[in-house]
Short mmCIF file of C-alpha atoms in Angstrom, two decimals:
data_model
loop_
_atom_site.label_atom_id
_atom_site.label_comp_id
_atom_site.label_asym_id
_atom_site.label_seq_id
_atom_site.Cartn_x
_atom_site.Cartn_y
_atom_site.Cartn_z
CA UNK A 1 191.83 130.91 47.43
CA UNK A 2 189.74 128.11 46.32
CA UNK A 3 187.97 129.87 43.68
CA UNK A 4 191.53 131.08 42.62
CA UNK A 5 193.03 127.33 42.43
CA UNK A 6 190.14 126.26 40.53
CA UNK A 7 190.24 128.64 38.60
CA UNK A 8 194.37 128.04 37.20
CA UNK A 9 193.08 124.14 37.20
CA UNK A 10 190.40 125.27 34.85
CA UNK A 11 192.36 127.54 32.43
CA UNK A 12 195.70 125.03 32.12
CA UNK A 13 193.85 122.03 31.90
CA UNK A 14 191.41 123.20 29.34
CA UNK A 15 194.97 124.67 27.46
CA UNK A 16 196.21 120.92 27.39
CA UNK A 17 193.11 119.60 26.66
CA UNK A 18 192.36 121.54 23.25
CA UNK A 19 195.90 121.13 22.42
CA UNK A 20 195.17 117.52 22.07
CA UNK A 21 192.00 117.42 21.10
CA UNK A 22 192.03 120.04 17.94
CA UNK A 23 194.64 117.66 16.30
CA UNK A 24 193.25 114.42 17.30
CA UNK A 25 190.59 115.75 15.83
CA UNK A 26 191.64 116.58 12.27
CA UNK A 27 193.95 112.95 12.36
CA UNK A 28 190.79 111.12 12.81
CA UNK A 29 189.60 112.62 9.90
CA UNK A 30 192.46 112.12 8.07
CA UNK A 31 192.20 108.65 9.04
CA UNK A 32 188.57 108.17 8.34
CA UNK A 33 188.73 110.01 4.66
CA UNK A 34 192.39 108.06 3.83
CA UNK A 35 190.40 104.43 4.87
CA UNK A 36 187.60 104.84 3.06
CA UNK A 37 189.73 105.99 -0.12
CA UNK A 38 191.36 103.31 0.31
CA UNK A 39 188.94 100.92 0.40
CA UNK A 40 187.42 102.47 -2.84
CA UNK A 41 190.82 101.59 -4.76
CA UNK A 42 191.08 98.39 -3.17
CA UNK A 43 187.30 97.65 -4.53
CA UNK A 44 188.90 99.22 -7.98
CA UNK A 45 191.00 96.93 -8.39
CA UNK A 46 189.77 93.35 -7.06
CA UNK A 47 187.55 94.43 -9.98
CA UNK A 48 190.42 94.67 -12.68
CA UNK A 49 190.87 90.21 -12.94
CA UNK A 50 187.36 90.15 -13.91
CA UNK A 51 187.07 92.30 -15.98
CA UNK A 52 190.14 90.80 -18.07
CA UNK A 53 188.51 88.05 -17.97
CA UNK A 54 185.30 88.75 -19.23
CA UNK A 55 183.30 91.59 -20.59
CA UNK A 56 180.16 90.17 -19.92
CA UNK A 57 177.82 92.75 -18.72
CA UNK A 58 175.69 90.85 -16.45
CA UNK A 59 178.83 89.20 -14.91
CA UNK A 60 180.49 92.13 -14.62
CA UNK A 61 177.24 93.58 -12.22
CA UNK A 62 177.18 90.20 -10.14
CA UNK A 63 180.85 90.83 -9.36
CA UNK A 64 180.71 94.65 -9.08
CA UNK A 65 177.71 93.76 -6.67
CA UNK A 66 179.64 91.14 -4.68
CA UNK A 67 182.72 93.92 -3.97
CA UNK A 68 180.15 96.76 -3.45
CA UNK A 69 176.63 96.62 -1.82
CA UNK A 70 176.12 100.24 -2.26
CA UNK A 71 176.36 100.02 -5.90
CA UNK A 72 179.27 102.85 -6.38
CA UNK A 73 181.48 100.37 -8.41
CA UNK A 74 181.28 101.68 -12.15
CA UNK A 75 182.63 100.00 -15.33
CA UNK A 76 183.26 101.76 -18.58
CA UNK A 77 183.21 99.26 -21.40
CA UNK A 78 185.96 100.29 -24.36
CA UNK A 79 182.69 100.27 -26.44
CA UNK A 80 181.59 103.34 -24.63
CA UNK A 81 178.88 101.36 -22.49
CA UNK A 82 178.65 102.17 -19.39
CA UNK A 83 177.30 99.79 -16.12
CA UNK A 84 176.31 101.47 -13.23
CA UNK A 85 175.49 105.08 -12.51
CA UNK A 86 178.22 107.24 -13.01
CA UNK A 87 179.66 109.89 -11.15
CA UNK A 88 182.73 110.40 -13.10
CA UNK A 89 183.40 114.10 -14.94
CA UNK A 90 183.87 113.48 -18.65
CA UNK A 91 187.30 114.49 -19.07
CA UNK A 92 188.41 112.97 -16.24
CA UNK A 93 186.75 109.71 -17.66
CA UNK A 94 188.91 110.61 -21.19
CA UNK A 95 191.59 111.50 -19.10
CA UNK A 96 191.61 107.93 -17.37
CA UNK A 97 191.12 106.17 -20.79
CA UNK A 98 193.49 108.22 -23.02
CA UNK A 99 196.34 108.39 -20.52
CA UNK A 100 196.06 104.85 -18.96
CA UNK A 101 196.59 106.92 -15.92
CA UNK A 102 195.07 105.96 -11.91
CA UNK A 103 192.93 109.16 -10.69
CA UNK A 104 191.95 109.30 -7.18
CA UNK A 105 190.56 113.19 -6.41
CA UNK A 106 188.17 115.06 -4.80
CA UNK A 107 184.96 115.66 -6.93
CA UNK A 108 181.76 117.45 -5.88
CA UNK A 109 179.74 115.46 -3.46
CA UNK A 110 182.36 112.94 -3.07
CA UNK A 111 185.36 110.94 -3.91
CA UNK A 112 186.18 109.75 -7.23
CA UNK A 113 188.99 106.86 -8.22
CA UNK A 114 189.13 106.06 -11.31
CA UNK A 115 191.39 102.82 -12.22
CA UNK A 116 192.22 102.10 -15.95
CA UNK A 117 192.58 98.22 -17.46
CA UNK A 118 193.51 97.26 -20.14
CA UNK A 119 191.99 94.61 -22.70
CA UNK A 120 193.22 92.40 -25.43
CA UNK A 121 193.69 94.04 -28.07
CA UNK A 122 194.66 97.48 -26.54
CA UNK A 123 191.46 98.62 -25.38
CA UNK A 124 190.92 100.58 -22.28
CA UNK A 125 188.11 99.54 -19.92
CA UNK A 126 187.48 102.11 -16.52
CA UNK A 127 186.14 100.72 -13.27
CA UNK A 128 184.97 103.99 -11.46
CA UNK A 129 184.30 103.40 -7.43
CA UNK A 130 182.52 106.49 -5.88
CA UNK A 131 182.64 107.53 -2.77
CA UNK A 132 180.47 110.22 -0.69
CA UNK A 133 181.02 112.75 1.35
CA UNK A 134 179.01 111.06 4.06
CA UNK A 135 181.07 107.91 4.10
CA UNK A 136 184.61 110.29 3.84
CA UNK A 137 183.02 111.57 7.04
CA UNK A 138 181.64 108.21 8.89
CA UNK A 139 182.46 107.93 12.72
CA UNK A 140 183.87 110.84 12.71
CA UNK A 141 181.49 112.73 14.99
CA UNK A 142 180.92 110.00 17.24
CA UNK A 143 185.04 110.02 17.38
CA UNK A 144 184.85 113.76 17.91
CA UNK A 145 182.23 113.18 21.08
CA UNK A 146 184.26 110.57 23.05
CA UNK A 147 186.84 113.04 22.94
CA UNK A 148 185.14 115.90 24.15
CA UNK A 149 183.43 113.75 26.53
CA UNK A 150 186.78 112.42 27.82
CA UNK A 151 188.04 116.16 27.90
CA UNK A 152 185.33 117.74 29.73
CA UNK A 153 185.88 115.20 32.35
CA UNK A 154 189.63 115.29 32.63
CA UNK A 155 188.69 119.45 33.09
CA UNK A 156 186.37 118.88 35.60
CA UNK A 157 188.34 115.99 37.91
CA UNK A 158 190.94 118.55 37.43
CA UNK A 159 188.67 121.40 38.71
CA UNK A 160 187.79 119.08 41.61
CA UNK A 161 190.64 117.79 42.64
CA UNK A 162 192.16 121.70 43.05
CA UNK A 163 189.56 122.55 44.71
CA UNK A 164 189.61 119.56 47.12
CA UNK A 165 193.31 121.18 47.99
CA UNK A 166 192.48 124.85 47.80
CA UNK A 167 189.54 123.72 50.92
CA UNK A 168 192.35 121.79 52.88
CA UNK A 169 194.73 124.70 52.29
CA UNK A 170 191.95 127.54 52.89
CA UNK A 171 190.65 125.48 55.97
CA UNK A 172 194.16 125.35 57.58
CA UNK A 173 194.58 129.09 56.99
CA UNK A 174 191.21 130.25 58.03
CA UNK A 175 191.81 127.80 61.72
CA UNK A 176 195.50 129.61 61.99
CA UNK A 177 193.82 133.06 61.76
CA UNK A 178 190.63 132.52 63.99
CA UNK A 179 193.45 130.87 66.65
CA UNK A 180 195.35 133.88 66.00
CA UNK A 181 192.46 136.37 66.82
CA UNK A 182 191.63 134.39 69.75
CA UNK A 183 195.17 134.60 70.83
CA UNK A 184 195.07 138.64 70.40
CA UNK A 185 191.69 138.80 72.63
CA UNK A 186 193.50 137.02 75.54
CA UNK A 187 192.54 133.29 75.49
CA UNK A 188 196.04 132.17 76.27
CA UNK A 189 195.10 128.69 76.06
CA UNK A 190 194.56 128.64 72.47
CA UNK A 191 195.92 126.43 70.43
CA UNK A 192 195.93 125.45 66.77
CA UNK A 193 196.25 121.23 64.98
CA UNK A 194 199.07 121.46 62.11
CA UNK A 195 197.31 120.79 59.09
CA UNK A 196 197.60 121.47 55.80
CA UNK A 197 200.55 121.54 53.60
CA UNK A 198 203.90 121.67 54.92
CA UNK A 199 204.54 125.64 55.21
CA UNK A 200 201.18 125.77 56.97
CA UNK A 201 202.21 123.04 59.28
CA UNK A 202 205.07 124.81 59.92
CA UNK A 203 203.14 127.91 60.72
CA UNK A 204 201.09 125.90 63.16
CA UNK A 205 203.67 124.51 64.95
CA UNK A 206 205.37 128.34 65.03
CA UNK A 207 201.96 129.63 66.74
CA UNK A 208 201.58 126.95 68.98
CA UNK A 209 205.30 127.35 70.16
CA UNK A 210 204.78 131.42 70.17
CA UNK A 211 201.95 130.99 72.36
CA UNK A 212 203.27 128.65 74.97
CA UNK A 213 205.97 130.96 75.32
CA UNK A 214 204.13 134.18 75.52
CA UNK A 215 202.32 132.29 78.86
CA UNK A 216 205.41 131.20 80.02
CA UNK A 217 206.38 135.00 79.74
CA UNK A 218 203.25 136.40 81.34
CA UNK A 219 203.50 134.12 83.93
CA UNK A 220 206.97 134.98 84.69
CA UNK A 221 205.98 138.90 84.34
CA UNK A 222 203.37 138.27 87.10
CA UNK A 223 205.33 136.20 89.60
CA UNK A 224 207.73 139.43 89.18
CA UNK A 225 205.25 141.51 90.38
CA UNK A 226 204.16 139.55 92.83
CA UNK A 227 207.53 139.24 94.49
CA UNK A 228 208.19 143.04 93.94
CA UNK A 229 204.63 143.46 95.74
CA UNK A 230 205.96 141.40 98.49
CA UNK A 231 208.61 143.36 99.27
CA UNK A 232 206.75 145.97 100.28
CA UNK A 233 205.47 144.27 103.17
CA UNK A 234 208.93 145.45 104.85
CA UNK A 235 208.48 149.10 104.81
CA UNK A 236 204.95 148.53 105.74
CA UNK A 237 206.00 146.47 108.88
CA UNK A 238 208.15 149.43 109.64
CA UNK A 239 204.68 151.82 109.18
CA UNK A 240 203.27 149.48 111.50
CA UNK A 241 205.26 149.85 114.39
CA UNK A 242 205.93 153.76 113.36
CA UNK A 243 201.89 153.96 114.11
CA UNK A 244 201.55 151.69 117.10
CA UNK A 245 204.77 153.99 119.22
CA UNK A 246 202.06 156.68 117.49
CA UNK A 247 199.48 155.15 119.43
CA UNK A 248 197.50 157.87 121.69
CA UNK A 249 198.48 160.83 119.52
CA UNK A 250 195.77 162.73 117.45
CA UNK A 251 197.61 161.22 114.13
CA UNK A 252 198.28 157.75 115.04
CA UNK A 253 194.46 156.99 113.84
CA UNK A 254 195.14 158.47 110.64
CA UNK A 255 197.94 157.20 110.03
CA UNK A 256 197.06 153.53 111.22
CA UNK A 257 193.87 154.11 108.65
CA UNK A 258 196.18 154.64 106.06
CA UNK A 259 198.65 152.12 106.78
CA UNK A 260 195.99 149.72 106.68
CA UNK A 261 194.33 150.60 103.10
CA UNK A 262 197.85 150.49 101.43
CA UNK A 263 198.18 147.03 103.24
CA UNK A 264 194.84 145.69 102.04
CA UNK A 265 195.63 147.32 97.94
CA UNK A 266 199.13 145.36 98.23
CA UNK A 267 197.63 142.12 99.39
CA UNK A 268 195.19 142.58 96.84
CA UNK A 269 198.01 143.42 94.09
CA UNK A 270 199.77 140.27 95.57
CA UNK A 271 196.57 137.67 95.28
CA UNK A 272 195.77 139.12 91.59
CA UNK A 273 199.36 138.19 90.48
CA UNK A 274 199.21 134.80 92.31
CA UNK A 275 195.90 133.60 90.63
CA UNK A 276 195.95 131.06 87.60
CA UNK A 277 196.90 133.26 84.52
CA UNK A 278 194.09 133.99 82.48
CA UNK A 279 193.70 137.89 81.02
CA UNK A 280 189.93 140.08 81.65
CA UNK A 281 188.95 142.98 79.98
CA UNK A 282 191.48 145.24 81.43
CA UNK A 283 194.44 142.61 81.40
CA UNK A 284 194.01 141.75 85.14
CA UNK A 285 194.40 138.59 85.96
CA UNK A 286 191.33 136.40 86.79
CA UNK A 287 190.40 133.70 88.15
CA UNK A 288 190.21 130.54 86.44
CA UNK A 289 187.02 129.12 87.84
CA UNK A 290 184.88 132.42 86.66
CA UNK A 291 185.00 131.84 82.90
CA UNK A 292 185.11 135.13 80.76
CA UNK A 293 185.16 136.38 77.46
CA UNK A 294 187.87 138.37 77.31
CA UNK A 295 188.59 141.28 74.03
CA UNK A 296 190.40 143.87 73.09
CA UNK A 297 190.81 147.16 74.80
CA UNK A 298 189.67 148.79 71.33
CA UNK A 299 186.22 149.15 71.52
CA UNK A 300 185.91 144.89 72.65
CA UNK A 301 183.05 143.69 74.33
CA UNK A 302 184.11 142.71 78.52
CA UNK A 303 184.29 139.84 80.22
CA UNK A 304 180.48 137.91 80.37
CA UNK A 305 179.25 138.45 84.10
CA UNK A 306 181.12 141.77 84.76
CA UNK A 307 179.15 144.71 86.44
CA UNK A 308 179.93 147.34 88.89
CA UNK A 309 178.65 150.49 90.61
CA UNK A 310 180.60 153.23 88.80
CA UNK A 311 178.92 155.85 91.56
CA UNK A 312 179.60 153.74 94.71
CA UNK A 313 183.57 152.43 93.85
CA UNK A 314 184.00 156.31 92.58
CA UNK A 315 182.40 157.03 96.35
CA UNK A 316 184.96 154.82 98.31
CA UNK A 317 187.96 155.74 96.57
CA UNK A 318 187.63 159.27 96.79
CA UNK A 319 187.08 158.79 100.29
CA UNK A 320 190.44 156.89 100.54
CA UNK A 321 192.01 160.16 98.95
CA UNK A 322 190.09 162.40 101.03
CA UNK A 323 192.74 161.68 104.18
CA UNK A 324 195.97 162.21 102.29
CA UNK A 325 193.98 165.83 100.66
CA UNK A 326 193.53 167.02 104.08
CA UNK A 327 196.83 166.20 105.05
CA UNK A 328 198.08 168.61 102.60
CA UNK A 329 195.20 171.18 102.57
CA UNK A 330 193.66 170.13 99.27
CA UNK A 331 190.15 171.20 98.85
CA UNK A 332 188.04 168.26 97.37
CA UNK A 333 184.78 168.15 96.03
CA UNK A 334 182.59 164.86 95.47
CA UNK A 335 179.27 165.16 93.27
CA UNK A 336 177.64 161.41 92.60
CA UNK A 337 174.63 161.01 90.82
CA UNK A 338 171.32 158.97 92.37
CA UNK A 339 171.06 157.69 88.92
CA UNK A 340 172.08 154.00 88.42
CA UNK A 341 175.60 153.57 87.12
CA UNK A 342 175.96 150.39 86.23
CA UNK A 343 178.69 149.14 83.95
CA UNK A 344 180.76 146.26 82.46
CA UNK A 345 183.81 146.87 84.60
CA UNK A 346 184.65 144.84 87.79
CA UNK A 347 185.05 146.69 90.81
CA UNK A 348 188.87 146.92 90.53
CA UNK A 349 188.95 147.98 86.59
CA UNK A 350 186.71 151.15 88.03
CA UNK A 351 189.11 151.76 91.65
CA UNK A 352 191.86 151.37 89.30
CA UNK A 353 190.93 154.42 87.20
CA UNK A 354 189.93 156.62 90.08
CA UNK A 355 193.10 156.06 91.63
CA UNK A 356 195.20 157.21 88.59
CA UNK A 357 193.08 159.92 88.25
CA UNK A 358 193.24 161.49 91.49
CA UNK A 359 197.04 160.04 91.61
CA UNK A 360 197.86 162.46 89.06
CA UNK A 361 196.22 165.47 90.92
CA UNK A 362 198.37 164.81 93.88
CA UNK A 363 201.71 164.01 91.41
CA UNK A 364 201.70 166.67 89.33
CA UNK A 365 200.19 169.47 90.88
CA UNK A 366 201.34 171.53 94.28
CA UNK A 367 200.10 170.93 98.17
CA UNK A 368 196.75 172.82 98.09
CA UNK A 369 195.46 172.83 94.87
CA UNK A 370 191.65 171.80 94.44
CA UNK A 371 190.14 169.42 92.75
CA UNK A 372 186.87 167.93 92.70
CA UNK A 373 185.48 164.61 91.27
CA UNK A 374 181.67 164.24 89.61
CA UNK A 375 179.86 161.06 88.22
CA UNK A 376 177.20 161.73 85.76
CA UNK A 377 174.52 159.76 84.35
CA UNK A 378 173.60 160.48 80.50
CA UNK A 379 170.88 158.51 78.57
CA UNK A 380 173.85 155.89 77.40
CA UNK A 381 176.99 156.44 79.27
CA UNK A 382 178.19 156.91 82.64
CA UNK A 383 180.81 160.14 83.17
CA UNK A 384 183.67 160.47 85.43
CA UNK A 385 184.73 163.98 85.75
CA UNK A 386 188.30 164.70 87.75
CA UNK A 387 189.48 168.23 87.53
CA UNK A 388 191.30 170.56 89.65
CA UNK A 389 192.79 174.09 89.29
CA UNK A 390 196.26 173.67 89.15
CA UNK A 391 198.70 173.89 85.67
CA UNK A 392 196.78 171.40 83.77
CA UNK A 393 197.88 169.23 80.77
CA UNK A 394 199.91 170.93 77.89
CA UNK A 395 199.50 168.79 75.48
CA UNK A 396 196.88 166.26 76.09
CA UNK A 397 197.21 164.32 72.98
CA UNK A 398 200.60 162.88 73.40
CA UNK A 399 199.45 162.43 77.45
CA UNK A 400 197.83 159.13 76.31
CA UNK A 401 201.24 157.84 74.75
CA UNK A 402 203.11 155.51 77.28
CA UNK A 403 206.41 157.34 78.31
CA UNK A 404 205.76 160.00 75.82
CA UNK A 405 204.32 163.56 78.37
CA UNK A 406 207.53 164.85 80.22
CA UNK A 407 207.92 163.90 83.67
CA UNK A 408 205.14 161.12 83.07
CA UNK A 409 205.00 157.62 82.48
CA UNK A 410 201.78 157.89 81.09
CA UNK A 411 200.28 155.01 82.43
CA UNK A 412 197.69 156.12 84.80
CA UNK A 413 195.70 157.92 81.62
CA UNK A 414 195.97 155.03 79.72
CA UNK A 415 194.74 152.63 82.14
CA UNK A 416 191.85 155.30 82.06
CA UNK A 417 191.49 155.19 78.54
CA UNK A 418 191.63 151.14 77.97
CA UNK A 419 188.93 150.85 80.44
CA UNK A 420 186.96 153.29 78.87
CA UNK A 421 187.13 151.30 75.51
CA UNK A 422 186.49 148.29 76.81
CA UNK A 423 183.06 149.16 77.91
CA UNK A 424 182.78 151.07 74.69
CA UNK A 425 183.43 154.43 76.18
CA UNK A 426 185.69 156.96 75.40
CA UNK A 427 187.87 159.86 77.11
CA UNK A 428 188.53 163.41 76.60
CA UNK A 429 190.99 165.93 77.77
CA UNK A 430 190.55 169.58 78.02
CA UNK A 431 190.81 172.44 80.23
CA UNK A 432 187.94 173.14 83.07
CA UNK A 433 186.42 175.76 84.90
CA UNK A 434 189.13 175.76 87.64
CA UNK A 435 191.96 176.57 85.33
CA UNK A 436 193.54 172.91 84.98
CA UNK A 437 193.22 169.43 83.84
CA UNK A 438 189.89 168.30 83.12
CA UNK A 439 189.74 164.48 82.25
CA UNK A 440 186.11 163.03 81.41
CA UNK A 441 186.27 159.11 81.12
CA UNK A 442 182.87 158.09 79.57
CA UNK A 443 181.96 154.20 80.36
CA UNK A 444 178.94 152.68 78.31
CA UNK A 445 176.04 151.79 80.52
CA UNK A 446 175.75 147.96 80.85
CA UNK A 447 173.12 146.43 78.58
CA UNK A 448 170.50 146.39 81.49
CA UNK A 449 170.34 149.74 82.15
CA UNK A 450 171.29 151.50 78.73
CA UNK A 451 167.33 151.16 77.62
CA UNK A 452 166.21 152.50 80.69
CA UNK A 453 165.17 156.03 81.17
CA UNK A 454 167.48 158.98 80.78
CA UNK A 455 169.10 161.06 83.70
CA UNK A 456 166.60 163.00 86.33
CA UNK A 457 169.51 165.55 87.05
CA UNK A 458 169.33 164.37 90.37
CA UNK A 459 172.80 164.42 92.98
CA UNK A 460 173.67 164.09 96.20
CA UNK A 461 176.55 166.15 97.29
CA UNK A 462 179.88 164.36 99.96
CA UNK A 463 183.01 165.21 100.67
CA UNK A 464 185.05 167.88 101.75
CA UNK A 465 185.18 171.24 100.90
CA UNK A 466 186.39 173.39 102.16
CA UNK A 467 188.87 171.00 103.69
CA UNK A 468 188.10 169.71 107.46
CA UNK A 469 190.50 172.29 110.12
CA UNK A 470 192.32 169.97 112.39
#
């Protein structure tokens, strides 16, 4: 933009600038030639009283001298005697004397003016004044160089001066967009200083007022959830009690166990929503007294500091869905590599993926069906593989769309997805070797162990299958 506003400075200043200066230019010419013309016929004819006077030759030269230093004042005597050096064409020198007639023209190498007097008894005397082409011309360039001079630097203040405005204009733009990227990578306390001209003030003010009230919003959105969280607690209460009249039954361990992991994942959800607002790499909230870099879910870089055990959260989660898969006679597999899995995902970002994974087994396919779950370690990337054998996905590509599969919300794959990208993973869909879904969510190794050496193909098998008889 600067570049742009110099530029238009350049082109309509230099526009005005010749426009004055080509005809200045040819008036002080004008000028110059029409002065020394007529200083020429003014020398002409301050000559004339003398010269009716007396024809004296030698006072004729002393006065011709006197009104002329460069010795271009001519007389021609009736007598045809000439004093001085003459630059006068013949027949205009006839024409002067014959016609009584003033001639001021244009002659080779100069400027001729020839003024007739005449003498008693009616002769005709001619005092010729010559003038060259270097005095027609005198000052003139020096004229012509102040003005260029003066142009040039009206052109280049001009220049300056736009771009001193373009660089205020460009600098309030370019701090409006770097807030605004900020902004989209989840610092929520950015903020932007109206600078600028007036519509980028404006704009400032607009961001800064957008901003405040998306926090407000998000703030809002999370108390919701927290208070919707917290209403849970009454049902569970009622679990509670349901388990303690349980108490001495083969099921009353179970189902206290239970009872007491969906108690701990709802304080959790509770305590996430209370914190200070601030947004990590998978949109949790965090708190504000471990500083992060937050990004994008599209291939960003996560939050400085964060690192997990992909293997060992995968291990304790599946183990949490082990006791509602033998409630319902689900066979489950568990294969964990001794590899390290280390990656840029806090240990919720990683539960939170296992859990919609294995959520969607138990939603979406029948009491019974398999599954199994596998974590693989590849030179780069860290896989986690859920399948099981029951329908599977019919059309995997619109499963990642939000609200978009039928009788899904969608949101458990795309929580899987988003934390995949963040880490600068991806995910596929296909069909596996049990006959259903088969969802791979690849996570990038964290920077510490993606140089180190490549899988040994080493696992250790847990779990359950064929499920435990009760």
């Amino acid at each position: 933009m600067r570049r742009s506003l110099a530029g238009v400075a350049l082109a309509v200043t230099s526009m005005v600038a010749l426009s004055f200066l080509i005809p200045l230019g040819a008036l002080v010419m004008s000028l110059v030639k029409e002065q020394s013309v007529t200083a020429a016929e003014q020398r002409a004819a301050a000559l004339a009283p003398v010269l009716t006077l007396t024809t004296d030759p030698s006072a004729l030269r002393e006065s011709a001298a006197g009104l002329d230093e460069s010795e271009h004042l001519v007389v021609h005597l009736p007598d045809a005697q000439t004093l001085g050096d003459t630059q006068a064409p013949a027949k205009l020198l006839e024409r002067a004397q014959q016609g009584r007639e003033s001639i001021s023209q244009k002659t080779p190498g100069g400027w001729i003016c020839l003024q007739p007097v005449v003498l008693p008894g009616d002769r005709v005397a001619v005092i010729e004044n010559f003038v060259p082409d270097e005095e027609l011309t005198r000052g003139v360039r020096a004229s012509w160089a102040v003005m260029l001079l003066l142009a040039v630097g009206l052109v280049g203040g001009s220049v300056l001066v736009a771009d001193r405005l373009g660089a205020k204009v460009v600098r309030s733009s370019k701090k409006l967009a770097q807030a605004s990227h900020t902004l989209g990578q989840g610092n929520l306390d950015t903020r932007v200083e109206p600078m600028g001209p007036k519509e980028l003030r404006d704009a400032g003010v607009a961001f800064n007022a957008m901003a405040h009230r998306m926090t407000e919003l998000l703030a809002i959105e999370r108390e919701l959830v927290a208070d919707l969280s917290h209403r849970l607690r009454t049902p569970l209460t009622a679990l509670h009690l349901a388990s303690e009249r349980m108490a001495g039954t083969p099921e009353s361990a179970r189902v206290e166990a239970a009872v007491h992991a969906l108690e701990t994942e709802l304080q959790a959800i509770i305590a996430a929503a209370r914190t200070p607002l601030a947004v990590g790499p998978m949109g949790h909230g965090m708190r504000s007294a471990e500083p992060s870099t937050p990004r994008s879910a599209a291939g960003a870089e996560p939050a400085a500091g964060c690192r997990s055990e992909a293997a060992e959260v995968v291990r304790r989660r599946t183990a949490f869905w082990a006791v509602l898969a033998e409630q319902q006679d689900r066979p489950c597999a568990l294969e964990i590599t001794q590899e390290p899995t280390a990656v840029s995902l806090s240990d919720d970002d990683i539960a939170a993926v296992v859990d919609a994974l294995i959520g969607n087994v138990f939603s979406h396919t029948p009491a019974g069906t398999a599954f199994g779950v596998r974590v693989v370690r590849t030179a780069q990337a860290v896989e986690l593989i859920v399948e099981d054998a029951g329908p599977g996905i019919p059309e995997p590509d619109r499963a990642l769309s939000r609200g978009s599969s039928t009788g899904s919300s969608g949101l458990g794959l795309d929580i899987a997805r988003r934390a995949a990208a963040v880490t600068g993973g991806s995910m596929r869909i296909g069909h596996g070797p049990r006959g259903g879904a088969h969802i791979t969510v690849v996570f990038a190794l964290a920077p510490s162990q993606s140089a180190g050496r490549g899988p040994r193909g080493s696992r250790r098998r847990t779990g359950w299958w064929p499920p435990r008889k009760r």
